[in-house]
Short mmCIF file of C-alpha atoms and ligand atoms in Angstrom, two decimals:
data_model
loop_
_atom_site.label_atom_id
_atom_site.label_comp_id
_atom_site.label_asym_id
_atom_site.label_seq_id
_atom_site.Cartn_x
_atom_site.Cartn_y
_atom_site.Cartn_z
CA UNK D 1 114.70 0.39 126.20
CA UNK D 2 111.76 -0.56 128.30
CA UNK D 3 112.47 -0.39 131.96
CA UNK D 4 110.83 -1.15 135.25
CA UNK D 5 108.94 1.93 136.38
CA UNK D 6 107.76 3.30 139.68
CA UNK D 7 105.36 6.27 139.49
CA UNK D 8 105.73 9.06 142.06
CA UNK D 9 102.47 11.01 142.45
CA UNK D 10 103.18 14.53 143.53
CA UNK D 11 100.97 16.31 146.06
CA UNK D 12 103.15 19.38 146.28
CA UNK D 13 105.51 18.49 149.09
CA UNK D 14 108.93 20.06 149.23
CA UNK D 15 110.88 16.75 149.25
CA UNK D 16 109.18 15.16 146.21
CA UNK D 17 112.10 15.17 143.85
CA UNK D 18 114.11 13.68 146.66
CA UNK D 19 111.68 10.80 146.82
CA UNK D 20 112.27 10.13 143.12
CA UNK D 21 116.03 10.36 143.59
CA UNK D 22 116.00 7.80 146.39
CA UNK D 23 114.02 5.43 144.20
CA UNK D 24 116.62 5.87 141.41
CA UNK D 25 119.38 5.13 143.96
CA UNK D 26 117.76 1.71 144.27
CA UNK D 27 118.48 1.37 140.51
CA UNK D 28 114.80 1.67 139.70
CA UNK D 29 113.63 4.21 137.13
CA UNK D 30 110.80 6.45 138.29
CA UNK D 31 108.82 9.46 137.07
CA UNK D 32 106.93 12.12 138.84
CA UNK D 33 103.35 13.07 137.90
CA UNK D 34 100.97 15.62 139.33
CA UNK D 35 98.20 14.15 141.51
CA UNK D 36 95.81 15.25 138.69
CA UNK D 37 97.14 12.58 136.37
CA UNK D 38 94.47 10.35 134.91
CA UNK D 39 94.19 6.86 136.33
CA UNK D 40 94.06 5.41 132.81
CA UNK D 41 97.44 6.99 132.06
CA UNK D 42 98.95 5.42 135.11
CA UNK D 43 97.52 2.06 134.15
CA UNK D 44 98.84 2.34 130.63
CA UNK D 45 102.40 2.95 132.02
CA UNK D 46 102.13 -0.42 133.84
CA UNK D 47 104.26 0.69 136.84
CA UNK D 48 105.60 -1.83 139.32
CA UNK D 49 104.74 0.48 142.16
CA UNK D 50 103.23 3.84 143.06
CA UNK D 51 104.38 6.31 145.67
CA UNK D 52 102.09 9.09 146.94
CA UNK D 53 104.17 11.97 148.23
CA UNK D 54 103.74 14.54 151.01
CA UNK D 55 102.06 17.80 150.42
CA UNK D 56 100.72 20.89 152.22
CA UNK D 57 96.98 20.14 152.04
CA UNK D 58 94.62 18.64 154.63
CA UNK D 59 92.91 15.59 153.04
CA UNK D 60 89.58 16.07 154.88
CA UNK D 61 89.26 19.62 153.52
CA UNK D 62 86.57 20.24 150.92
CA UNK D 63 88.31 20.28 147.51
CA UNK D 64 91.63 18.93 148.86
CA UNK D 65 94.18 17.33 146.61
CA UNK D 66 93.11 13.76 146.15
CA UNK D 67 93.39 10.68 143.96
CA UNK D 68 91.03 8.23 142.37
CA UNK D 69 90.06 5.58 144.99
CA UNK D 70 90.39 2.98 142.25
CA UNK D 71 94.14 3.59 142.43
CA UNK D 72 94.17 1.34 145.48
CA UNK D 73 92.39 -1.46 143.69
CA UNK D 74 94.80 -1.92 140.79
CA UNK D 75 96.76 -4.62 142.60
CA UNK D 76 99.90 -2.45 142.22
CA UNK D 77 101.76 -1.79 145.46
CA UNK D 78 101.18 1.71 146.83
CA UNK D 79 103.30 3.58 149.38
CA UNK D 80 101.81 6.73 150.84
CA UNK D 81 104.28 9.16 152.47
CA UNK D 82 103.12 11.81 154.94
CA UNK D 83 100.16 13.45 153.18
CA UNK D 84 100.07 10.41 150.89
CA UNK D 85 99.66 8.14 153.90
CA UNK D 86 96.93 10.25 155.37
CA UNK D 87 95.13 10.45 152.08
CA UNK D 88 95.26 6.69 151.61
CA UNK D 89 93.74 6.07 155.02
CA UNK D 90 91.18 8.81 154.56
CA UNK D 91 90.03 7.54 151.16
CA UNK D 92 89.82 3.92 152.40
CA UNK D 93 87.65 4.72 155.44
CA UNK D 94 90.09 5.77 158.19
CA UNK D 95 90.18 9.13 159.87
CA UNK D 96 92.66 12.01 159.67
CA UNK D 97 92.59 14.90 162.17
CA UNK D 98 94.45 18.02 162.96
CA UNK D 99 96.93 17.76 165.81
CA UNK D 100 97.12 20.47 168.42
CA UNK D 101 100.84 21.09 167.61
CA UNK D 102 102.86 20.50 164.48
CA UNK D 103 105.27 17.59 164.90
CA UNK D 104 108.46 18.70 163.29
CA UNK D 105 112.01 17.37 163.45
CA UNK D 106 113.64 14.18 164.66
CA UNK D 107 111.60 11.57 166.52
CA UNK D 108 112.34 8.19 168.09
CA UNK D 109 110.73 5.59 165.88
CA UNK D 110 109.57 2.10 167.04
CA UNK D 111 108.83 -0.34 164.21
CA UNK D 112 107.36 -3.83 163.86
CA UNK D 113 110.28 -5.57 162.17
CA UNK D 114 108.02 -8.29 160.78
CA UNK D 115 106.61 -5.71 158.32
CA UNK D 116 108.01 -6.10 154.80
CA UNK D 117 108.68 -2.29 154.86
CA UNK D 118 110.97 -2.68 157.83
CA UNK D 119 112.99 -5.73 156.88
CA UNK D 120 116.55 -5.20 158.13
CA UNK D 121 115.52 -2.08 160.07
CA UNK D 122 116.16 -2.13 163.81
CA UNK D 123 113.23 -1.94 166.20
CA UNK D 124 114.27 1.51 167.37
CA UNK D 125 115.76 4.25 165.24
CA UNK D 126 115.39 7.95 164.37
CA UNK D 127 112.98 9.37 161.81
CA UNK D 128 112.13 12.85 160.51
CA UNK D 129 108.63 14.13 161.00
CA UNK D 130 106.93 17.15 159.46
CA UNK D 131 103.16 17.28 159.71
CA UNK D 132 100.15 19.04 161.25
CA UNK D 133 97.52 16.33 160.54
CA UNK D 134 97.77 12.78 161.83
CA UNK D 135 96.04 9.50 161.19
CA UNK D 136 93.66 9.20 164.12
CA UNK D 137 92.09 5.95 162.94
CA UNK D 138 93.52 3.61 160.32
CA UNK D 139 91.42 2.33 157.44
CA UNK D 140 89.66 -1.08 157.84
CA UNK D 141 91.96 -3.96 156.96
CA UNK D 142 95.10 -1.95 157.91
CA UNK D 143 97.42 -2.54 160.89
CA UNK D 144 99.79 -0.19 162.66
CA UNK D 145 103.41 -1.10 162.16
CA UNK D 146 105.31 1.87 163.58
CA UNK D 147 104.81 4.50 166.23
CA UNK D 148 106.59 7.44 167.88
CA UNK D 149 105.89 9.04 171.24
CA UNK D 150 103.64 11.70 169.62
CA UNK D 151 102.36 9.80 166.63
CA UNK D 152 100.16 6.77 167.16
CA UNK D 153 100.35 5.78 163.53
CA UNK D 154 103.84 6.39 162.19
CA UNK D 155 103.32 3.63 159.66
CA UNK D 156 100.53 1.25 158.69
CA UNK D 157 99.94 -1.44 156.14
CA UNK D 158 97.48 -3.73 154.47
CA UNK D 159 99.79 -6.50 153.29
CA UNK D 160 97.05 -8.30 151.38
CA UNK D 161 96.33 -5.34 149.14
CA UNK D 162 100.03 -4.31 149.14
CA UNK D 163 99.16 -0.90 150.59
CA UNK D 164 101.64 0.89 152.91
CA UNK D 165 101.61 4.26 154.64
CA UNK D 166 104.47 6.13 156.35
CA UNK D 167 103.76 9.34 158.27
CA UNK D 168 107.39 10.44 158.53
CA UNK D 169 109.84 11.17 155.61
CA UNK D 170 112.04 8.20 154.67
CA UNK D 171 113.49 10.24 151.78
CA UNK D 172 115.40 12.71 153.99
CA UNK D 173 118.75 11.74 155.36
CA UNK D 174 117.68 12.47 158.92
CA UNK D 175 115.57 9.31 158.83
CA UNK D 176 118.32 6.81 159.69
CA UNK D 177 116.95 3.83 157.83
CA UNK D 178 114.80 5.72 155.32
CA UNK D 179 116.79 4.54 152.28
CA UNK D 180 116.40 0.97 153.45
CA UNK D 181 112.65 1.39 153.83
CA UNK D 182 112.34 2.78 150.29
CA UNK D 183 114.56 -0.04 149.04
CA UNK D 184 112.32 -2.56 150.80
CA UNK D 185 109.29 -1.03 149.02
CA UNK D 186 110.64 -0.82 145.50
CA UNK D 187 112.84 -3.88 145.40
CA UNK D 188 111.03 -6.34 147.69
CA UNK D 189 107.41 -5.30 147.83
CA UNK D 190 107.15 -4.07 144.22
CA UNK D 191 109.61 -6.77 143.12
CA UNK D 192 111.79 -4.49 140.94
CA UNK D 193 115.05 -6.10 139.90
CA UNK D 194 116.89 -2.78 139.49
CA UNK D 195 117.57 -2.28 135.79
CA UNK D 196 118.31 1.55 135.84
CA UNK D 197 122.11 1.88 135.67
CA UNK D 198 124.22 4.88 134.69
CA UNK D 199 127.07 2.80 133.17
CA UNK D 200 124.64 1.29 130.61
CA UNK D 201 123.09 4.73 129.99
CA UNK D 202 125.93 6.14 127.85
CA UNK D 203 126.09 3.04 125.72
CA UNK D 204 122.30 2.87 125.23
CA UNK D 205 122.09 6.56 124.43
CA UNK D 206 124.92 6.46 121.94
CA UNK D 207 123.18 3.65 120.11
CA UNK D 208 119.80 5.38 120.22
CA UNK D 209 121.21 8.72 119.05
CA UNK D 210 123.05 7.03 116.11
CA UNK D 211 119.81 5.32 115.05
CA UNK D 212 117.80 8.48 115.32
CA UNK D 213 120.26 10.90 113.63
CA UNK D 214 121.51 8.68 110.80
CA UNK D 215 123.54 10.97 108.58
CA UNK D 216 121.72 14.16 109.75
CA UNK D 217 123.21 17.42 110.85
CA UNK D 218 122.95 18.36 114.51
CA UNK D 219 123.27 21.74 116.28
CA UNK D 220 123.84 22.31 119.98
CA UNK D 221 123.79 25.45 122.10
CA UNK D 222 126.68 24.92 124.52
CA UNK D 223 126.92 27.17 127.63
CA UNK D 224 129.78 25.45 129.40
CA UNK D 225 127.42 24.46 132.19
CA UNK D 226 127.20 20.85 133.25
CA UNK D 227 124.06 19.86 131.40
CA UNK D 228 124.76 21.27 128.01
CA UNK D 229 128.42 20.11 128.16
CA UNK D 230 127.43 16.54 129.00
CA UNK D 231 124.78 16.58 126.26
CA UNK D 232 127.30 17.88 123.74
CA UNK D 233 129.99 15.39 124.57
CA UNK D 234 127.46 12.55 124.47
CA UNK D 235 126.35 13.63 121.04
CA UNK D 236 129.90 13.99 119.89
CA UNK D 237 130.69 10.49 121.03
CA UNK D 238 127.65 9.22 119.08
CA UNK D 239 127.95 11.15 115.84
CA UNK D 240 131.27 12.99 115.82
CA UNK D 241 131.59 15.42 112.98
CA UNK D 242 127.91 15.70 112.28
CA UNK D 243 127.63 17.91 115.40
CA UNK D 244 128.19 21.66 115.58
CA UNK D 245 128.24 23.45 118.98
CA UNK D 246 127.66 27.15 119.30
CA UNK D 247 128.88 28.93 122.45
CA UNK D 248 127.54 32.44 122.90
CA UNK D 249 129.68 34.64 125.17
CA UNK D 250 127.15 37.19 126.38
CA UNK D 251 129.69 39.09 128.44
CA UNK D 252 127.95 38.10 131.64
CA UNK D 253 130.10 35.09 132.42
CA UNK D 254 132.45 34.71 135.37
CA UNK D 255 136.05 35.95 135.07
CA UNK D 256 137.90 34.04 132.31
CA UNK D 257 135.01 31.66 131.85
CA UNK D 258 134.63 32.15 128.13
CA UNK D 259 138.30 31.26 127.55
CA UNK D 260 138.02 28.27 129.86
CA UNK D 261 135.06 26.90 128.00
CA UNK D 262 136.87 27.46 124.72
CA UNK D 263 140.03 25.74 126.03
CA UNK D 264 138.09 22.57 126.92
CA UNK D 265 135.71 22.41 123.99
CA UNK D 266 137.44 24.36 121.21
CA UNK D 267 139.80 23.07 118.56
CA UNK D 268 142.62 22.74 121.10
CA UNK D 269 140.52 20.58 123.39
CA UNK D 270 139.86 16.84 123.35
CA UNK D 271 136.45 16.79 121.75
CA UNK D 272 135.17 16.81 118.23
CA UNK D 273 132.40 19.38 118.54
CA UNK D 274 132.95 21.85 115.64
CA UNK D 275 132.97 24.51 118.39
CA UNK D 276 132.01 28.04 117.42
CA UNK D 277 132.46 30.85 119.91
CA UNK D 278 130.47 33.99 119.33
CA UNK D 279 131.74 37.05 121.16
CA UNK D 280 128.55 39.00 121.58
CA UNK D 281 129.39 40.86 124.76
CA UNK D 282 128.82 44.39 123.40
CA UNK D 283 125.50 43.45 121.88
CA UNK D 284 124.22 42.39 125.28
CA UNK D 285 125.55 45.45 127.11
CA UNK D 286 123.85 47.71 124.58
CA UNK D 287 120.54 45.92 124.94
CA UNK D 288 120.71 45.94 128.71
CA UNK D 289 121.44 49.64 128.98
CA UNK D 290 118.77 51.34 131.13
CA UNK D 291 117.08 48.10 132.24
CA UNK D 292 117.01 47.51 135.97
CA UNK D 293 114.05 45.26 136.71
CA UNK D 294 115.15 41.61 137.12
CA UNK D 295 112.58 39.92 134.94
CA UNK D 296 113.00 42.54 132.26
CA UNK D 297 116.77 41.89 132.26
CA UNK D 298 116.15 38.14 132.05
CA UNK D 299 113.90 38.68 129.04
CA UNK D 300 116.37 40.90 127.29
CA UNK D 301 119.20 38.44 127.84
CA UNK D 302 117.08 35.46 126.81
CA UNK D 303 115.80 37.17 123.64
CA UNK D 304 119.22 38.46 122.57
CA UNK D 305 120.67 35.05 123.19
CA UNK D 306 118.13 33.53 120.78
CA UNK D 307 118.87 36.20 118.20
CA UNK D 308 122.60 35.60 118.30
CA UNK D 309 122.08 31.83 118.17
CA UNK D 310 119.72 32.17 115.27
CA UNK D 311 122.17 34.21 113.25
CA UNK D 312 124.83 31.53 113.75
CA UNK D 313 122.45 28.76 112.94
CA UNK D 314 121.58 30.50 109.66
CA UNK D 315 125.28 30.52 108.69
CA UNK D 316 125.39 26.83 109.30
CA UNK D 317 122.28 26.22 107.24
CA UNK D 318 119.31 23.95 107.79
CA UNK D 319 119.93 21.42 110.52
CA UNK D 320 118.04 18.19 111.14
CA UNK D 321 118.26 18.13 114.90
CA UNK D 322 118.67 20.56 117.76
CA UNK D 323 120.22 19.30 121.03
CA UNK D 324 119.05 20.66 124.37
CA UNK D 325 120.53 19.89 127.78
CA UNK D 326 117.14 19.68 129.41
CA UNK D 327 117.25 17.56 132.58
CA UNK D 328 114.40 15.95 134.56
CA UNK D 329 113.94 18.67 137.22
CA UNK D 330 113.50 21.27 134.38
CA UNK D 331 110.66 19.18 133.03
CA UNK D 332 109.04 18.64 136.45
CA UNK D 333 109.37 22.28 137.44
CA UNK D 334 108.18 23.67 134.15
CA UNK D 335 104.67 22.55 134.48
CA UNK D 336 103.87 18.96 135.37
CA UNK D 337 103.08 20.05 138.91
CA UNK D 338 101.41 23.16 137.52
CA UNK D 339 100.55 24.48 140.94
CA UNK D 340 103.45 26.74 141.81
CA UNK D 341 103.77 30.48 141.28
CA UNK D 342 106.49 31.81 138.98
CA UNK D 343 109.00 33.50 141.23
CA UNK D 344 111.71 33.74 138.55
CA UNK D 345 111.48 32.67 134.98
CA UNK D 346 114.43 30.27 134.97
CA UNK D 347 113.79 27.58 132.58
CA UNK D 348 114.59 27.40 128.96
CA UNK D 349 112.43 24.35 128.36
CA UNK D 350 110.91 24.94 124.96
CA UNK D 351 112.66 28.35 124.75
CA UNK D 352 115.10 27.92 121.94
CA UNK D 353 113.49 25.72 119.21
CA UNK D 354 111.23 28.25 117.51
CA UNK D 355 114.17 30.27 116.19
CA UNK D 356 115.96 27.65 114.17
CA UNK D 357 114.82 25.56 111.27
CA UNK D 358 115.13 21.97 112.29
CA UNK D 359 113.20 18.76 112.23
CA UNK D 360 113.40 17.46 115.72
CA UNK D 361 114.79 18.11 119.24
CA UNK D 362 117.16 15.69 120.92
CA UNK D 363 117.21 15.88 124.72
CA UNK D 364 119.41 12.97 125.75
CA UNK D 365 119.37 13.90 129.48
CA UNK D 366 115.66 14.58 129.89
CA UNK D 367 115.19 11.61 132.22
CA UNK D 368 118.11 12.33 134.53
CA UNK D 369 118.56 14.15 137.80
CA UNK D 370 121.56 16.43 138.23
CA UNK D 371 123.80 13.97 140.01
CA UNK D 372 122.97 11.35 137.40
CA UNK D 373 124.04 13.84 134.72
CA UNK D 374 127.28 14.30 136.67
CA UNK D 375 127.79 10.52 136.71
CA UNK D 376 127.27 10.39 132.97
CA UNK D 377 129.78 13.25 132.59
CA UNK D 378 132.42 11.29 134.49
CA UNK D 379 131.71 8.22 132.40
CA UNK D 380 132.37 10.36 129.34
CA UNK D 381 135.69 11.50 130.70
CA UNK D 382 134.75 15.16 131.14
CA UNK D 383 137.06 16.89 133.69
CA UNK D 384 135.90 16.88 137.29
CA UNK D 385 136.25 20.61 137.56
CA UNK D 386 133.52 20.98 134.95
CA UNK D 387 131.40 18.03 136.11
CA UNK D 388 131.15 19.27 139.68
CA UNK D 389 130.80 22.89 138.77
CA UNK D 390 128.23 24.76 140.86
CA UNK D 391 125.14 25.94 139.03
CA UNK D 392 125.43 29.23 137.19
CA UNK D 393 122.20 30.96 136.01
CA UNK D 394 121.65 31.35 132.22
CA UNK D 395 121.47 35.17 132.45
CA UNK D 396 124.78 35.00 134.33
CA UNK D 397 126.02 38.07 136.11
CA UNK D 398 123.05 39.90 134.68
CA UNK D 399 121.11 38.75 137.75
CA UNK D 400 124.02 39.17 140.09
CA UNK D 401 124.23 42.88 139.50
CA UNK D 402 121.30 44.47 141.26
CA UNK D 403 119.74 47.09 139.05
CA UNK D 404 121.23 48.33 135.77
CA UNK D 405 124.06 46.33 134.18
CA UNK D 406 127.08 48.14 132.83
CA UNK D 407 130.35 46.89 131.52
CA UNK D 408 132.15 48.45 134.53
CA UNK D 409 129.83 46.71 137.02
CA UNK D 410 130.37 43.42 135.21
CA UNK D 411 134.13 43.90 135.66
CA UNK D 412 133.73 44.67 139.41
CA UNK D 413 131.62 41.66 140.12
CA UNK D 414 133.87 39.40 138.01
CA UNK D 415 136.95 40.44 139.95
CA UNK D 416 135.26 40.19 143.32
CA UNK D 417 133.80 36.79 142.53
CA UNK D 418 137.12 35.46 141.28
CA UNK D 419 138.76 36.45 144.62
CA UNK D 420 135.94 34.80 146.54
CA UNK D 421 136.18 31.60 144.63
CA UNK D 422 139.93 31.50 144.95
CA UNK D 423 139.78 31.90 148.70
CA UNK D 424 137.05 29.33 149.08
CA UNK D 425 139.23 26.92 147.17
CA UNK D 426 142.27 27.85 149.30
CA UNK D 427 140.25 27.04 152.41
CA UNK D 428 139.22 23.66 150.93
CA UNK D 429 135.56 24.54 151.17
CA UNK D 430 134.56 24.10 147.53
CA UNK D 431 132.78 20.83 147.86
CA UNK D 432 131.11 21.62 151.18
CA UNK D 433 129.14 24.61 149.85
CA UNK D 434 126.58 23.97 147.15
CA UNK D 435 126.59 27.43 145.60
CA UNK D 436 128.62 30.58 146.33
CA UNK D 437 129.28 33.78 144.48
CA UNK D 438 129.76 37.47 144.75
CA UNK D 439 127.00 39.87 143.65
CA UNK D 440 127.04 43.62 143.25
CA UNK D 441 124.42 45.44 145.29
CA UNK D 442 123.06 48.69 143.93
CA UNK D 443 124.08 50.40 147.11
CA UNK D 444 126.87 52.93 147.37
CA UNK D 445 128.10 54.10 150.73
CA UNK D 446 130.71 56.28 152.31
CA UNK D 447 134.01 54.85 153.37
CA UNK D 448 137.51 56.07 154.05
CA UNK D 449 140.65 54.80 152.43
CA UNK D 450 143.99 56.32 153.30
CA UNK D 451 142.93 59.84 154.16
CA UNK D 452 140.35 59.98 151.44
CA UNK D 453 136.63 59.79 151.54
CA UNK D 454 135.21 57.13 149.23
CA UNK D 455 131.71 56.69 147.90
CA UNK D 456 131.62 53.26 146.32
CA UNK D 457 129.74 50.05 145.80
CA UNK D 458 129.00 47.26 148.29
CA UNK D 459 129.67 43.73 147.14
CA UNK D 460 127.47 40.95 148.67
CA UNK D 461 128.90 37.53 149.29
CA UNK D 462 126.48 34.64 149.14
CA UNK D 463 127.03 31.02 150.07
CA UNK D 464 124.32 28.41 150.54
CA UNK D 465 123.82 24.79 151.31
CA UNK D 466 120.90 23.14 149.69
CA UNK D 467 119.67 19.77 148.50
CA UNK D 468 117.39 20.80 145.72
CA UNK D 469 117.90 24.58 145.33
CA UNK D 470 114.26 25.03 146.25
CA UNK D 471 115.15 25.71 149.85
CA UNK D 472 118.52 26.74 151.13
CA UNK D 473 120.45 27.72 154.25
CA UNK D 474 123.27 30.21 154.38
CA UNK D 475 126.59 28.43 154.86
CA UNK D 476 128.68 29.11 157.94
CA UNK D 477 131.96 30.22 156.30
CA UNK D 478 134.70 30.57 158.90
CA UNK D 479 135.28 34.15 159.91
CA UNK D 480 138.97 34.22 158.86
CA UNK D 481 138.03 33.19 155.36
CA UNK D 482 135.40 35.96 155.15
CA UNK D 483 137.87 38.46 156.58
CA UNK D 484 140.46 37.57 154.00
CA UNK D 485 138.04 37.73 151.09
CA UNK D 486 136.73 41.08 152.30
CA UNK D 487 140.18 42.59 152.70
CA UNK D 488 141.31 41.32 149.27
CA UNK D 489 138.19 42.56 147.49
CA UNK D 490 138.51 46.03 148.97
CA UNK D 491 142.21 46.24 148.25
CA UNK D 492 142.22 44.64 144.81
CA UNK D 493 138.91 45.67 143.22
CA UNK D 494 138.37 49.28 142.33
CA UNK D 495 135.14 51.07 143.31
CA UNK D 496 134.26 48.69 146.11
CA UNK D 497 134.52 49.91 149.74
CA UNK D 498 132.20 47.53 151.57
CA UNK D 499 131.63 43.78 151.63
CA UNK D 500 128.48 42.31 153.07
CA UNK D 501 127.72 38.63 153.88
CA UNK D 502 124.15 37.59 153.07
CA UNK D 503 122.87 35.14 155.71
CA UNK D 504 119.25 34.98 154.50
CA UNK D 505 117.86 31.50 153.98
CA UNK D 506 115.47 30.52 151.17
CA UNK D 507 112.67 31.08 151.85
CA UNK D 508 112.21 33.95 152.57
CA UNK D 509 115.15 34.97 150.29
CA UNK D 510 116.10 33.42 147.06
CA UNK D 511 119.63 32.18 146.26
CA UNK D 512 120.35 34.85 143.66
CA UNK D 513 119.75 38.42 144.68
CA UNK D 514 117.51 38.91 141.64
P1 LIG R 1 116.87 31.21 143.16
O1 LIG R 1 117.57 32.53 143.06
O2 LIG R 1 115.59 31.17 142.42
O3 LIG R 1 117.88 30.16 142.47
O4 LIG R 1 116.75 30.78 144.58
C1 LIG R 1 117.69 28.79 142.46
C2 LIG R 1 118.76 28.21 141.53
O5 LIG R 1 118.48 28.62 140.21
C3 LIG R 1 119.50 29.36 139.63
N1 LIG R 1 118.88 30.52 138.89
C4 LIG R 1 118.76 30.51 137.56
N2 LIG R 1 119.14 29.64 136.66
N3 LIG R 1 118.27 31.08 134.91
C5 LIG R 1 118.90 29.92 135.31
O6 LIG R 1 119.26 29.12 134.39
C6 LIG R 1 117.86 32.01 135.82
O7 LIG R 1 117.33 33.03 135.43
C7 LIG R 1 118.14 31.73 137.17
N4 LIG R 1 117.90 32.38 138.37
C8 LIG R 1 118.33 31.64 139.34
C9 LIG R 1 120.30 29.89 140.82
O8 LIG R 1 121.68 30.16 140.48
C10 LIG R 1 120.12 28.73 141.85
O9 LIG R 1 121.06 27.71 141.50
#
């Protein structure tokens, strides 16, 4: 299944996955690599085009993130974005300087419409800027093809060498014609025909999985989340009865979630998954007793999960293949960039395999972004409620209960969260908030109910809007909705006498409280 490829070279900017998403929206497959990638490796991949992303560095700094100058001599079209544009000009003999003020936000853009980058883009439109440094002098052989009031070089090009630089961010929606500019680059300048299509994906994968698996036995850890569900159903479509799915209920799921997952995927559901539910709730509560530090709790939950899974796998006997619902952002975030600090140990990439005897791993979704996985889910006929489910962390409510986890606290947060979700749905806000949930703080405070003094827990409500879950803004939930949720939680959930609404953005906060 050889496809046209565009390589995105990552300089650590916050929108980099978005760049790759936009390229895929042009029906062109692309992959992200760290700027440290070897030039020979890039050559061997034979890409149709290369995009250098933005990043936090200053290209004139000693030891700054850079690339091999020979990259610009390959004859492959290169598009530099923000830092990428500065770097290209810097490496090729132009000059980049620090501006006196950071240019941030929307700017009026004027483009030269005869540039291949701006075909079909009006002369004047709005773009999104975010930079300190600017291109003070373009590299020899280049010409300026766009400007803004504060930015003398908003875009430049050397058509002969197929090199293009854009100082602003075409990948973000605030740049009115950004998608068109990226389309012009990948489809017109790079000449890609657009052979990356989701409808063909299911068919291709089913065929590939059948060939790979033959008559082998396959095991899948199913969590009920979007990724593992789509992976399981895809496998089931390909190999039917050869697949067994194990669902571990760790007692840290949302209210009724275990039963809901079982209803969809169990023997009463529509899929042939050989579904096994393991009710391991008590095992997890026992292991978690006394643990209050977030990373410790994550480790305990992760380890116990593997142990339970291993025991089930042993009952099934040796399997030939293990399925994982790894998706592309997991792969990018778990090391290809290699620069970022571990804030929370989220990812299970490579976590499970050691514990089970098997020959090979199958990761059918490893090339896909989340919304592509969702598209595949719909193609497979998985219910929309599951396909558009908001993300739920692997350690579940374990990281939504600040401090020590107890069965009683799990019940409190489950009840509060169920009320919150119900009211968000009643208000029709489900699709306009990317992630929302109730968490249990470790704070108890004094209240009064009836004529009685209470000394009970505070529940925190969280709701965020985010594109990539790396940054997020608190959502503005209408006051009447918050008031109703608060009053219902206090009235209906025992041992809660206070509800708080968390309006912290990320950064400096994170989405989960732990
Ligand atoms: P944070 O809290 O880091 O969350 O801003 C970003 C996204 O990741 C989810 N998350 C996790 N997912 N295991 C997971 O599988 C974890 O330990 C974990 N912690 C956070 C979180 O729900 C949000 O979508």
